[in-house]
Coordinates of C-alpha atoms (C1' of nucleotides) in Angstrom, one line a residue:
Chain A
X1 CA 11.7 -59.3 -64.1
X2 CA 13.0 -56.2 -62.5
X3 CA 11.5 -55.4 -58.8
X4 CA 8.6 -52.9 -58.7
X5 CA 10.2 -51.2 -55.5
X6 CA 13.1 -50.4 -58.0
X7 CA 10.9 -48.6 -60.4
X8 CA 9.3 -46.8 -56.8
X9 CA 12.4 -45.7 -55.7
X10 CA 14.5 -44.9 -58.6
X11 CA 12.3 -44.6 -62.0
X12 CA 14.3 -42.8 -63.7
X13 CA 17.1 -44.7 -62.9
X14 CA 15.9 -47.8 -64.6
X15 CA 14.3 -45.2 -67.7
X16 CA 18.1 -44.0 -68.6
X17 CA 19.8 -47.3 -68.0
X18 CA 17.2 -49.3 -70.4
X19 CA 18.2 -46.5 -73.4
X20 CA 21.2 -48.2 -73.3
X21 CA 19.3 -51.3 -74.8
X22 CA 17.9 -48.8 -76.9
X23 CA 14.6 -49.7 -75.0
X24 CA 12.1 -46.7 -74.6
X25 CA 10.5 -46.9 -70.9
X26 CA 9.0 -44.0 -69.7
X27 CA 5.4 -44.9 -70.8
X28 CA 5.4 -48.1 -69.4
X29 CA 7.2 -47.4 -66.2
X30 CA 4.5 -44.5 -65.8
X31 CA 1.7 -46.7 -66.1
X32 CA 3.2 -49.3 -63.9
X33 CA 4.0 -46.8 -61.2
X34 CA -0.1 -45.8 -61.3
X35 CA -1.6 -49.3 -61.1
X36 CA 1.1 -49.7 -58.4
X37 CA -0.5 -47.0 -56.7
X38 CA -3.9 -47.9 -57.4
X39 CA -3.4 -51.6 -56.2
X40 CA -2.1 -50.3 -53.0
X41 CA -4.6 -48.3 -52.1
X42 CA -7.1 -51.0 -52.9
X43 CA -5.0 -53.3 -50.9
X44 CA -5.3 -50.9 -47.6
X45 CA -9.1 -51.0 -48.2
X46 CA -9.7 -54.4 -48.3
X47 CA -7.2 -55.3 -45.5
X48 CA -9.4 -53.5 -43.6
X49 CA -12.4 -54.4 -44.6
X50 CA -11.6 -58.3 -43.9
X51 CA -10.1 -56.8 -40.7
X52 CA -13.7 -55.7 -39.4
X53 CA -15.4 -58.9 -40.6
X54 CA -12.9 -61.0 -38.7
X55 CA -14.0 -59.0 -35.4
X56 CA -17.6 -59.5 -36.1
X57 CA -17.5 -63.1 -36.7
X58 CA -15.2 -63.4 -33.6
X59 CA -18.0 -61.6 -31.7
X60 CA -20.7 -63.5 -33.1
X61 CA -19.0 -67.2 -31.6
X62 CA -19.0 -65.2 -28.5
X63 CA -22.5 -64.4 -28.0
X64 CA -23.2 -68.3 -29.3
X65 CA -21.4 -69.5 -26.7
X66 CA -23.0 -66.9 -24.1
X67 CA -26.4 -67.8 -25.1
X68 CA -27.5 -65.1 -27.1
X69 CA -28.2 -66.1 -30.4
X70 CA -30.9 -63.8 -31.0
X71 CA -28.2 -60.5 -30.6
X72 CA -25.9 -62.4 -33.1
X73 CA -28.5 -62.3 -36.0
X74 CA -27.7 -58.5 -37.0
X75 CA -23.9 -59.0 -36.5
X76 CA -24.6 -61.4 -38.9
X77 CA -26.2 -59.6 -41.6
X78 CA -23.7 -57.4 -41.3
X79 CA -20.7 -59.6 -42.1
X80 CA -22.0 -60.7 -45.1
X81 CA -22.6 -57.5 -46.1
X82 CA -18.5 -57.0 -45.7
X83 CA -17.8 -60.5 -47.3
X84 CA -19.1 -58.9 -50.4
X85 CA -17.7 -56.2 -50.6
X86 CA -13.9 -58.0 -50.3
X87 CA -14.6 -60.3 -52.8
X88 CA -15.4 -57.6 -54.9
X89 CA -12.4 -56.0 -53.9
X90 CA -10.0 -58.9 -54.5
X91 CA -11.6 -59.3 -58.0
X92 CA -10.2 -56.1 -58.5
X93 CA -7.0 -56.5 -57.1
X94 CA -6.2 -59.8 -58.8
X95 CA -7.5 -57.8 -62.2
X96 CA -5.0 -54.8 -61.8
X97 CA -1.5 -56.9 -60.2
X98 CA -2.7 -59.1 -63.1
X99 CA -2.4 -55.9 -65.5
X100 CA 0.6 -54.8 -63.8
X101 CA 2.5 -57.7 -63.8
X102 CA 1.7 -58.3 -67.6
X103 CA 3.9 -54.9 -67.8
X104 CA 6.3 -55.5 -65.2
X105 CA 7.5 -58.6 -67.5
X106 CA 8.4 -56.5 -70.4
X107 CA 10.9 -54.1 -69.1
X108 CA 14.5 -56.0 -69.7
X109 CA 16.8 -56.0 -67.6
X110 CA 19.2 -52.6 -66.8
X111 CA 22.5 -53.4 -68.4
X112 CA 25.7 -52.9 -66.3
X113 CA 27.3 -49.4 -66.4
X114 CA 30.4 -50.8 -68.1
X115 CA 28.3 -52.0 -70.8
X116 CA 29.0 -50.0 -74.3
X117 CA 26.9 -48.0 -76.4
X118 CA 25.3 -49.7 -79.4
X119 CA 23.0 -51.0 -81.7
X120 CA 23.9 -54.4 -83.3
X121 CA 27.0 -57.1 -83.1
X122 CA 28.8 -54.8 -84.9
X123 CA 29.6 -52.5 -81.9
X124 CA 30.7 -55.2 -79.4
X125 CA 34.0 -54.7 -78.1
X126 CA 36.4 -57.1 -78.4
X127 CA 38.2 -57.3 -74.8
X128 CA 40.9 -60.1 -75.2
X129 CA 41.9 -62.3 -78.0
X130 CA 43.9 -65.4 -78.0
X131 CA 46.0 -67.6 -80.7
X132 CA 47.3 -67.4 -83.8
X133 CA 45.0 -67.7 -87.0
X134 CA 46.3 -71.1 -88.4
X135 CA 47.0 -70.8 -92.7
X136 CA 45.4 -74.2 -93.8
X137 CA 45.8 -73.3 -97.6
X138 CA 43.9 -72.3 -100.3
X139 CA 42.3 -76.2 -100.5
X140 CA 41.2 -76.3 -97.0
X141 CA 37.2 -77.3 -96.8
X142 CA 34.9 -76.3 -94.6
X143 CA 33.9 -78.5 -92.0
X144 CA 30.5 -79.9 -94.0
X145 CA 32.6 -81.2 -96.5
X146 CA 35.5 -82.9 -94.1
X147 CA 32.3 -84.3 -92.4
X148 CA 31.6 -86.2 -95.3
X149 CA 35.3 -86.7 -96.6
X150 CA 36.4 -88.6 -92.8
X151 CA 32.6 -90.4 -92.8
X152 CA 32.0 -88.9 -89.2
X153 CA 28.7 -87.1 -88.9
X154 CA 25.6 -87.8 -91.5
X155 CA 23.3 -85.5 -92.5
X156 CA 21.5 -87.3 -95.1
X157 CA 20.7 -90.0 -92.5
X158 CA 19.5 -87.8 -89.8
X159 CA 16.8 -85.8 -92.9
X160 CA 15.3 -89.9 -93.7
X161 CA 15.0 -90.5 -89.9
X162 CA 14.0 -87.7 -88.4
X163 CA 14.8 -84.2 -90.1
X164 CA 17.3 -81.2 -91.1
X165 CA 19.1 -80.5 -88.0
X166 CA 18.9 -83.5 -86.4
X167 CA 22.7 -85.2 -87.4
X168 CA 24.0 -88.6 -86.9
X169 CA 27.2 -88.6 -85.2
X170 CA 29.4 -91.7 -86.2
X171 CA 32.6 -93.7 -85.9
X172 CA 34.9 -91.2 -85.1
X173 CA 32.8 -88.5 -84.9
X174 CA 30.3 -90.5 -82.3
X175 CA 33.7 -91.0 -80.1
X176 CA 35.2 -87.2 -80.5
X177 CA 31.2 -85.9 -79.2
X178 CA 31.6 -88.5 -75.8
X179 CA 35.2 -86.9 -75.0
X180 CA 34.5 -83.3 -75.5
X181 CA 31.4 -84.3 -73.0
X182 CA 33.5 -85.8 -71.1
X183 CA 36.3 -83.2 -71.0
X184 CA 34.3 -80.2 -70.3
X185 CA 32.5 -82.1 -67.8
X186 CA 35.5 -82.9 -66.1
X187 CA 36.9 -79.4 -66.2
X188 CA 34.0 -78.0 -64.7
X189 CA 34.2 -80.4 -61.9
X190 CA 37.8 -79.5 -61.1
X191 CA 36.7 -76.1 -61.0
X192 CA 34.5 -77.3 -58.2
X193 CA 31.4 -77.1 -59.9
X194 CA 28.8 -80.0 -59.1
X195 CA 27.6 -81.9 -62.1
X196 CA 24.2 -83.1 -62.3
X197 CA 22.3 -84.5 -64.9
X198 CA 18.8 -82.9 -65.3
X199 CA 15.8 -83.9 -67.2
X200 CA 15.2 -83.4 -71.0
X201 CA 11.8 -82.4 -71.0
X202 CA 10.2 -80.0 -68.4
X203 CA 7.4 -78.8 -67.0
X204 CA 5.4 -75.4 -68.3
X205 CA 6.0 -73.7 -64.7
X206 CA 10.1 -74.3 -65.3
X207 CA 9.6 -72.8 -68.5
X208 CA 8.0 -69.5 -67.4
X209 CA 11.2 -69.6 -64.3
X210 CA 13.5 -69.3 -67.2
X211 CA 11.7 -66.9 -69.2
X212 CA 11.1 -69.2 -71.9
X213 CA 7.4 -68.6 -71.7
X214 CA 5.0 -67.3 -72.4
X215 CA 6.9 -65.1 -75.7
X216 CA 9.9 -67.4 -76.8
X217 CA 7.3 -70.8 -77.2
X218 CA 7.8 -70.9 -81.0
X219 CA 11.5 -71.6 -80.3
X220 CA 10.7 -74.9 -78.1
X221 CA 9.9 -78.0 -78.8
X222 CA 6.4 -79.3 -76.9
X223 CA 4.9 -82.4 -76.0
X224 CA 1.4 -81.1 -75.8
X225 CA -0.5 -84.0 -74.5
X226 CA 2.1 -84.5 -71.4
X227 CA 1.9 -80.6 -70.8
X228 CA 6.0 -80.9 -71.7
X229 CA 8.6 -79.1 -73.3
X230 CA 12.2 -80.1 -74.5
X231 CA 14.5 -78.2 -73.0
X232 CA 16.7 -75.5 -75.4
X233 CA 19.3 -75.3 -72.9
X234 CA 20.3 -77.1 -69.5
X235 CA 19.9 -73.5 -67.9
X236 CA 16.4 -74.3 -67.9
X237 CA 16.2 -77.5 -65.6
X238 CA 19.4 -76.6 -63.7
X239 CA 18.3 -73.2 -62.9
X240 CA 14.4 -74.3 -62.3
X241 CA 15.8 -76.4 -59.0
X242 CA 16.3 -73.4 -57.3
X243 CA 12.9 -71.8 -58.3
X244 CA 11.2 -70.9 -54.7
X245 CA 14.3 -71.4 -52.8
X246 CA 15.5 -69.7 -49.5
X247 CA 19.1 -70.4 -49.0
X248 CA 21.0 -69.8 -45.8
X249 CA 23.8 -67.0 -46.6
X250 CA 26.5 -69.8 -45.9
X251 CA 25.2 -72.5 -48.6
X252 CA 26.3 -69.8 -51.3
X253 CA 27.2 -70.0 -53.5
X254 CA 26.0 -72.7 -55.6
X255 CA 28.1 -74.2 -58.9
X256 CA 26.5 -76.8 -61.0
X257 CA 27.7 -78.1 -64.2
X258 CA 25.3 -80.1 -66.2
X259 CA 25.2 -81.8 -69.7
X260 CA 22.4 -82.1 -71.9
X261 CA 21.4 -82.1 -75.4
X262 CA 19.1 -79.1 -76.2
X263 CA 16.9 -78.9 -78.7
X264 CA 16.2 -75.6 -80.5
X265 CA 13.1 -75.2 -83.1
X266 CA 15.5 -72.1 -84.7
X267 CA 12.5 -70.8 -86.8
X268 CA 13.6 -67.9 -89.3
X269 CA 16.7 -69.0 -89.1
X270 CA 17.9 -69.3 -92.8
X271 CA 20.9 -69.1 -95.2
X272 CA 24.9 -69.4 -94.6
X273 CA 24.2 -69.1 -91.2
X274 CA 22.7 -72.7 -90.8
X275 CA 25.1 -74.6 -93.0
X276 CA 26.3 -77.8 -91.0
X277 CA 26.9 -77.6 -87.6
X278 CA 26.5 -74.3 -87.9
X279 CA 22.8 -74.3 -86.2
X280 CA 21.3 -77.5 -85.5
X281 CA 17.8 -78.7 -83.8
X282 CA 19.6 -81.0 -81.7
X283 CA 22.8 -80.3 -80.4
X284 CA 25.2 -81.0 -77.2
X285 CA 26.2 -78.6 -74.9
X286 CA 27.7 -78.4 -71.3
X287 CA 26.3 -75.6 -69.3
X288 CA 27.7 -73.9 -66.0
X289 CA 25.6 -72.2 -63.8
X290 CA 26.2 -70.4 -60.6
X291 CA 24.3 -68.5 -58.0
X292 CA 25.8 -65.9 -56.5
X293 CA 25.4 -63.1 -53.0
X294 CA 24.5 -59.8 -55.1
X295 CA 27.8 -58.4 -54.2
X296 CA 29.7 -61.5 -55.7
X297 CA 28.1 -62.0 -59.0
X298 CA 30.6 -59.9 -61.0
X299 CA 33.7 -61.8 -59.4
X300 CA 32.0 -64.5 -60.6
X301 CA 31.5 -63.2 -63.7
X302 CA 35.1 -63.2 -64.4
X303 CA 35.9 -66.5 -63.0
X304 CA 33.5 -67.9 -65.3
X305 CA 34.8 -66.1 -68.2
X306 CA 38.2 -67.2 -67.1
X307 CA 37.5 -70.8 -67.1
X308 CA 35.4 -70.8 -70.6
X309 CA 38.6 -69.3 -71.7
X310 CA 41.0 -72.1 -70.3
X311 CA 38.7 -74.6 -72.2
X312 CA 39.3 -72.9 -75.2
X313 CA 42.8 -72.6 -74.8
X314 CA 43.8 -76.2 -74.2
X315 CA 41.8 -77.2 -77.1
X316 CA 44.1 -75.0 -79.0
X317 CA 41.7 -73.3 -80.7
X318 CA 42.3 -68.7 -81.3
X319 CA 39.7 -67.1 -80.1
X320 CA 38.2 -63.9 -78.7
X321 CA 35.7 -62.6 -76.3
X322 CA 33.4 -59.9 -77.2
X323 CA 31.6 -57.8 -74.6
X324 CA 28.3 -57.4 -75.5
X325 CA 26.8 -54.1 -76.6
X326 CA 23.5 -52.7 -75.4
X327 CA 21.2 -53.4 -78.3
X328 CA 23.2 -57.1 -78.9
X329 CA 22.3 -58.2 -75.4
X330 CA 19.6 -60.5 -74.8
X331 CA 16.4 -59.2 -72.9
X332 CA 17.4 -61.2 -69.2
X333 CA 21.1 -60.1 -69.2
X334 CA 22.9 -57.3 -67.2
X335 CA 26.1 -58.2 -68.7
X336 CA 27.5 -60.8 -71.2
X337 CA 30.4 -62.3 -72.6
X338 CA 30.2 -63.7 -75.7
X339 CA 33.3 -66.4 -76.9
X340 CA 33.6 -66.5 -80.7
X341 CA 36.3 -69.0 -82.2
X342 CA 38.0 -68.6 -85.7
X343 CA 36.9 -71.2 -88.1
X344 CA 39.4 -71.1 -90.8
X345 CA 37.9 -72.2 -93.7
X346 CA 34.6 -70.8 -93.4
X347 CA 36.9 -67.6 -92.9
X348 CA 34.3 -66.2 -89.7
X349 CA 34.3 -65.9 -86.0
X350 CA 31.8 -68.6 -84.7
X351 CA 30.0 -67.8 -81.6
X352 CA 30.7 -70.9 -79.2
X353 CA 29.8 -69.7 -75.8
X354 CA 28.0 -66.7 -73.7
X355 CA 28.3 -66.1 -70.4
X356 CA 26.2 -63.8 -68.5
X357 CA 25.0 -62.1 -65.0
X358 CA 21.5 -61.4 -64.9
X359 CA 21.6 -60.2 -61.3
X360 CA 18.7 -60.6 -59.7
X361 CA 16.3 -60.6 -62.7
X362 CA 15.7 -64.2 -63.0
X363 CA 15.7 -64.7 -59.5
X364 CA 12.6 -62.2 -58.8
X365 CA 11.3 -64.2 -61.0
X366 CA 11.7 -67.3 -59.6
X367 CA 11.6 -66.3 -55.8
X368 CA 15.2 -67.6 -55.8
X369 CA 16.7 -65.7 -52.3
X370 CA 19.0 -66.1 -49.9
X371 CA 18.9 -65.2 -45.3
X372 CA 21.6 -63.0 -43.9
X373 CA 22.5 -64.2 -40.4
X374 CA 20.3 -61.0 -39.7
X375 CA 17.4 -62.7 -41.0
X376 CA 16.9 -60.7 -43.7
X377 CA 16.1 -62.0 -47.1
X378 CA 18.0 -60.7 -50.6
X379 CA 17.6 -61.5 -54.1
X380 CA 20.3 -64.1 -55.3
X381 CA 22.1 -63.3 -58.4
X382 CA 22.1 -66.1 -61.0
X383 CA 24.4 -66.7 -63.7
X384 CA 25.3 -69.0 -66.7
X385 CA 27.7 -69.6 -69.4
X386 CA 27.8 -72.7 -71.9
X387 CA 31.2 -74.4 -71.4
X388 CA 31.0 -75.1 -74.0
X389 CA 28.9 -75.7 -77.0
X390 CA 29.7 -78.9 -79.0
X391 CA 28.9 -78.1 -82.9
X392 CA 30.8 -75.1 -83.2
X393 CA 33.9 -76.1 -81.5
X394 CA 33.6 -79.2 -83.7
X395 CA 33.0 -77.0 -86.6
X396 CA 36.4 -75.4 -85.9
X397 CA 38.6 -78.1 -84.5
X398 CA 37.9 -79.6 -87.9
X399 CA 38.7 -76.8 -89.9
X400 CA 41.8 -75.2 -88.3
X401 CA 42.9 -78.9 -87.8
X402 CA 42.8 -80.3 -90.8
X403 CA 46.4 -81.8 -92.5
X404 CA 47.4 -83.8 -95.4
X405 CA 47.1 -86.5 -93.6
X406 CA 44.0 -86.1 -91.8
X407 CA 42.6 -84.2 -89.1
X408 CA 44.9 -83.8 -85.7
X409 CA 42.9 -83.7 -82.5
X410 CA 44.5 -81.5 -79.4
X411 CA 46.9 -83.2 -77.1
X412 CA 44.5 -82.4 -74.1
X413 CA 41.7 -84.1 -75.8
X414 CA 43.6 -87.4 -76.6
X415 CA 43.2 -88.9 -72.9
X416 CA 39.3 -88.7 -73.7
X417 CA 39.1 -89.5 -77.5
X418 CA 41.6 -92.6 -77.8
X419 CA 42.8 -91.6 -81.0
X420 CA 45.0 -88.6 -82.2
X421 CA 44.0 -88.1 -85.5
X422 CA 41.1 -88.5 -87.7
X423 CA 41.7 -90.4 -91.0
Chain B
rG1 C1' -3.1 -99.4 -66.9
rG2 C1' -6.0 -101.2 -62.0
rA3 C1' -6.9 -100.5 -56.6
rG4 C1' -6.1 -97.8 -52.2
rA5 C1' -3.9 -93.9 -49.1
rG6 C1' -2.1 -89.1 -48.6
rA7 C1' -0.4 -83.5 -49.3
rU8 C1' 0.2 -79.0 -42.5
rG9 C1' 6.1 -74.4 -41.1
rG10 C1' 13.7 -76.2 -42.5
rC11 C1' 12.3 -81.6 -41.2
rA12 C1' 9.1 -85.1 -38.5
rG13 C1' 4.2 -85.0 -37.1
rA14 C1' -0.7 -83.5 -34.1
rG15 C1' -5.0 -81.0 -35.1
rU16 C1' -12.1 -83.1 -38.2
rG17 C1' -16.4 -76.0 -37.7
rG18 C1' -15.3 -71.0 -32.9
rU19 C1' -9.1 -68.4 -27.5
rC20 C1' -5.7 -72.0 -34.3
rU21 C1' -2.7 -66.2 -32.3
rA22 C1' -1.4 -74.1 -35.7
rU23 C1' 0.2 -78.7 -30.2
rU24 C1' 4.7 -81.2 -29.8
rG25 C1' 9.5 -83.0 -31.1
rC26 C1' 14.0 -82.4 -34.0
rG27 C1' 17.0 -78.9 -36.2
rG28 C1' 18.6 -73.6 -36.2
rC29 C1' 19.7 -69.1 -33.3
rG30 C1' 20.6 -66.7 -28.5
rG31 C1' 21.7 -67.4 -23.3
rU32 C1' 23.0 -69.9 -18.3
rC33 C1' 26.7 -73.3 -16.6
rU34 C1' 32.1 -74.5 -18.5
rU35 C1' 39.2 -73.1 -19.4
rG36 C1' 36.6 -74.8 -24.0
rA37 C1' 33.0 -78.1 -25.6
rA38 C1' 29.2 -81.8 -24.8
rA39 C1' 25.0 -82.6 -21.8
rA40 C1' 21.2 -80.2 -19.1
rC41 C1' 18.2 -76.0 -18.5
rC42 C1' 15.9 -71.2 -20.2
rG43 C1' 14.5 -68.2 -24.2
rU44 C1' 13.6 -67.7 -29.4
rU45 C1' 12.1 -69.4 -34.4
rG46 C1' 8.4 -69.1 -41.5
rA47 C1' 6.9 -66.5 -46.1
rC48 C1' 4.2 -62.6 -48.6
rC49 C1' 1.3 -57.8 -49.1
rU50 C1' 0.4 -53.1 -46.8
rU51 C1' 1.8 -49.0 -43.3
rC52 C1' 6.6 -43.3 -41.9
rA53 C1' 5.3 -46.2 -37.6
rC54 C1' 1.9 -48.7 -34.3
rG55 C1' -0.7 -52.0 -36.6
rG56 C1' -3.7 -54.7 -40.3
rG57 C1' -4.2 -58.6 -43.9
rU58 C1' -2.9 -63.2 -46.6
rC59 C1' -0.7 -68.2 -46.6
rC60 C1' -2.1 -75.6 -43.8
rG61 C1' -0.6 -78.7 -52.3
rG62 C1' -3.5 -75.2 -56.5
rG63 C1' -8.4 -73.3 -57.7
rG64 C1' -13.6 -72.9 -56.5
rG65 C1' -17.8 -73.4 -53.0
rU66 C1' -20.8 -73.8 -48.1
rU67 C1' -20.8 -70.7 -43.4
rC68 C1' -21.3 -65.0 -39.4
rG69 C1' -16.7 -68.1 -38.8
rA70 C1' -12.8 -73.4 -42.5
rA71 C1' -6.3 -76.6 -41.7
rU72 C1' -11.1 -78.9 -40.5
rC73 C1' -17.2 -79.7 -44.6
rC74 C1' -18.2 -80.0 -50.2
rC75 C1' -16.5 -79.8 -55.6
rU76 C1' -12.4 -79.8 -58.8
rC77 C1' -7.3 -80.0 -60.5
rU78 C1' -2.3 -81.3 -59.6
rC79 C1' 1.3 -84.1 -57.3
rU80 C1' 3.2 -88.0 -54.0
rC81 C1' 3.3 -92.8 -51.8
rU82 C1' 1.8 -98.1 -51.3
rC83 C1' 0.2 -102.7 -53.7
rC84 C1' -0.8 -105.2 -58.4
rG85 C1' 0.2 -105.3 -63.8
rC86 C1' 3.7 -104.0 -67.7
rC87 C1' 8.8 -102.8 -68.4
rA88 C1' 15.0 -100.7 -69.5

RNA sequence: GGAGAGAUGGCAGAGUGGUCUAUUGCGGCGGUCUUGAAAACCGUUGACCUUCACGGGUCCGGGGGUUCGAAUCCCUCUCUCUCCGCCA
């Protein structure tokens, strides 16, 4: 959530940046700028209030002790008279920084001045592309049917035990998920990221850190009865270990890598979208995060775009990197990268990774700060990026791989998979 | 699942109704001494809201209550630990 002393200071500031998401604020930063004003003033008021019962009651234990019980009676009266009157008042302030809060949390996030103009995916810019377009023939398949040709991933046995979406990975296919685990894992760590390995399922305060509550439920999976939810991304745990945090300046910045599977409910999704590995319920993915001094986050940025990019490149695979416009960004983001890889036979650009910098709207948040050796407390900046997503890159390492023969897995993944071609 | 104990500042750990403005230690920071460091000694030490400022207020796991006054008493929820049981 953005910070209130922003829209103080600056509203119209935030009003022309948000049109760039093609998000309308005046009317709502107006009426959060008067119940800011309003809950103030009722602040002052009972601060002082509370102030004069304190000195009463403090008065009151002195004439106790002196003896003179009788004098205190009045005093007395009086107090409680004043101990009404707050709670009264506090009603009312919890009521209106209720209200304004419930506001606050729907104003998105400004979008970085470099970021372009536009309405839908159509008006990304593309900012760097890499690799040839391989030419696998007129009788190349898509990946759902080299699935079922090689034997290496079942569908049909994932809908009788548990649903659509939910795959069996075998042989092969079981082996080729553990090393691109494995690999990215590994790459992340040389990059001198940290890996951990977070829960599954998470609590419904972690979920509200990440912004997954209260409006994006329908998208999760719950476990009502335990108060849990499966997690849809690793961002969720990894990120929730830093909720209420005070770092020292020189513990910055943090770099975790983590590996989960994420599970995704994907309701309305529909059509050629969701074929195969497309868009799955369950899925793999390895997830950097980092958290960042405010005036490093874009340098990170880039050095996390950089090393998505290097994964991409030494699994061979052409690619591109699209620069998210205004009204394609999610609601969190100040600026995002989006990796799409070329998926020959389905003929499309498939999105396989996003990395963004949501400055310090998560970590408002989440309370997520850091200490100058002044002693002065600022907002982290937190970012992620997946690095990568398995499905997709699977999707395409079958496609643009495939042969006569069979299909040929990247010399960097060998080490990890054991075999060099699938047959 | 059963029984018991507990939750206090970065950490450890006192405090059972009124100078709590939360003792003390460790750690951190600053200083004295030193060529430098260690040791010793001295000082300092959290978060949040509000105010131009002085200042005021809130916070002892969360919520509620009793009282003029609550870290302290009561209710409730959550979590943690110990022992037993079950178990990869």
């Amino acid at each position: 959530m953005l910070q209130v002393n922003l829209l103080r200071e600056n509203p119209q500031l935030v009003i022309d940046r948000l049109k760039v998401k093609n998000f309308r604020a005046e009317e709502l930063v107006e009426k959060i700028l008067s119940l800011d004003e309003v809950r103030r003033s009722t602040q002052t008021k009972m601060d002082e209030t509370l102030a004069e019962a304190n000195r009463i009651a403090k008065s009151v234990g002195q004439m106790y002790k002196e003896g003179k019980a009788s004098e205190a009676e009045h005093l007395k009266e009086q107090s409680a008279m004043l101990k009404t009157k707050t709670r009264d008042m506090n009603e009312d302030l919890d009521r209106i920084t209720r209200e304004m809060n419930d506001l606050v949390v729907q104003l998105p996030n400004l979008p970085h001045v470099s970021v372009p103009v536009g309405r839908s995916a159509e008006d990304n810019e593309i900012v760097f592309s890499h690799g040839q377009i391989p030419d696998v023939g007129e009788q190349a398949l898509p990946h759902w049917d080299l699935i079922k040709k090689y034997n290496i991933i079942d569908f049909d046995l994932g809908n009788k035990v548990t649903g659509a979406g939910f795959p069996f990975y075998r042989g092969k296919g079981a082996r080729l998920q553990r090393a691109l685990i494995n690999f990215f894992l590994n790459e992340g760590i040389s990059a001198g990221y940290l890996e951990y390995q977070p829960p599954l399922l998470v609590n419904e305060a972690s979920a509200y850190g990440t912004g997954q509550l209260p409006d994006k439920e329908g998208q999760m999976y719950g476990v009502p009865v335990d108060g849990f939810y499966l997690i849809p991304t690793a961002e969720v745990p990894i990120t929730n270990i830093y909720r209420d945090v005070i770092f020292r300046e020189e513990d910055l910045p943090v770099k975790n890598v983590a590996y989960s599977n994420c599970f995704r409910r994907e309701a309305g999704s529909w059509g050629a979208d969701v074929r195969g590995l497309n868009r799955l319920h369950q899925f793999d993915k390895v997830e950097i995060v980092q958290i960042r001094k405010q005036e490093e986050s874009y340098q990170a940025l880039e050095e996390m775009r950089d090393h998505v990019s290097s994964l991409i490149q030494k699994l061979e695979l052409p690619f591109r990197i699209v620069k998210l416009c205004g009204g394609d960004m999610s609601f969190t983001s100040a600026l995002t990268y989006d990796f799409e890889v070329f998926s020959a036979a389905q003929k499309r650009w498939l999105e396989v990774s996003s990395v963004s910098n949501f400055e310090s709207f998560q970590a408002n948040r989440m309370k997520l700060r850091y200490k100058t050796k002044e002693g002065k407390n600022f907002l982290a900046h937190t970012l992620n990026g997946s690095a990568l997503a398995l499905p997709r890159i699977v999707a395409a390492l079958l496609e643009n791989n495939q042969t006569g023969k069979g299909i040929t897995i990247p010399k960097a993944l060998v080490g990890y998979t054991g075999f060099e071609i699938i047959d």
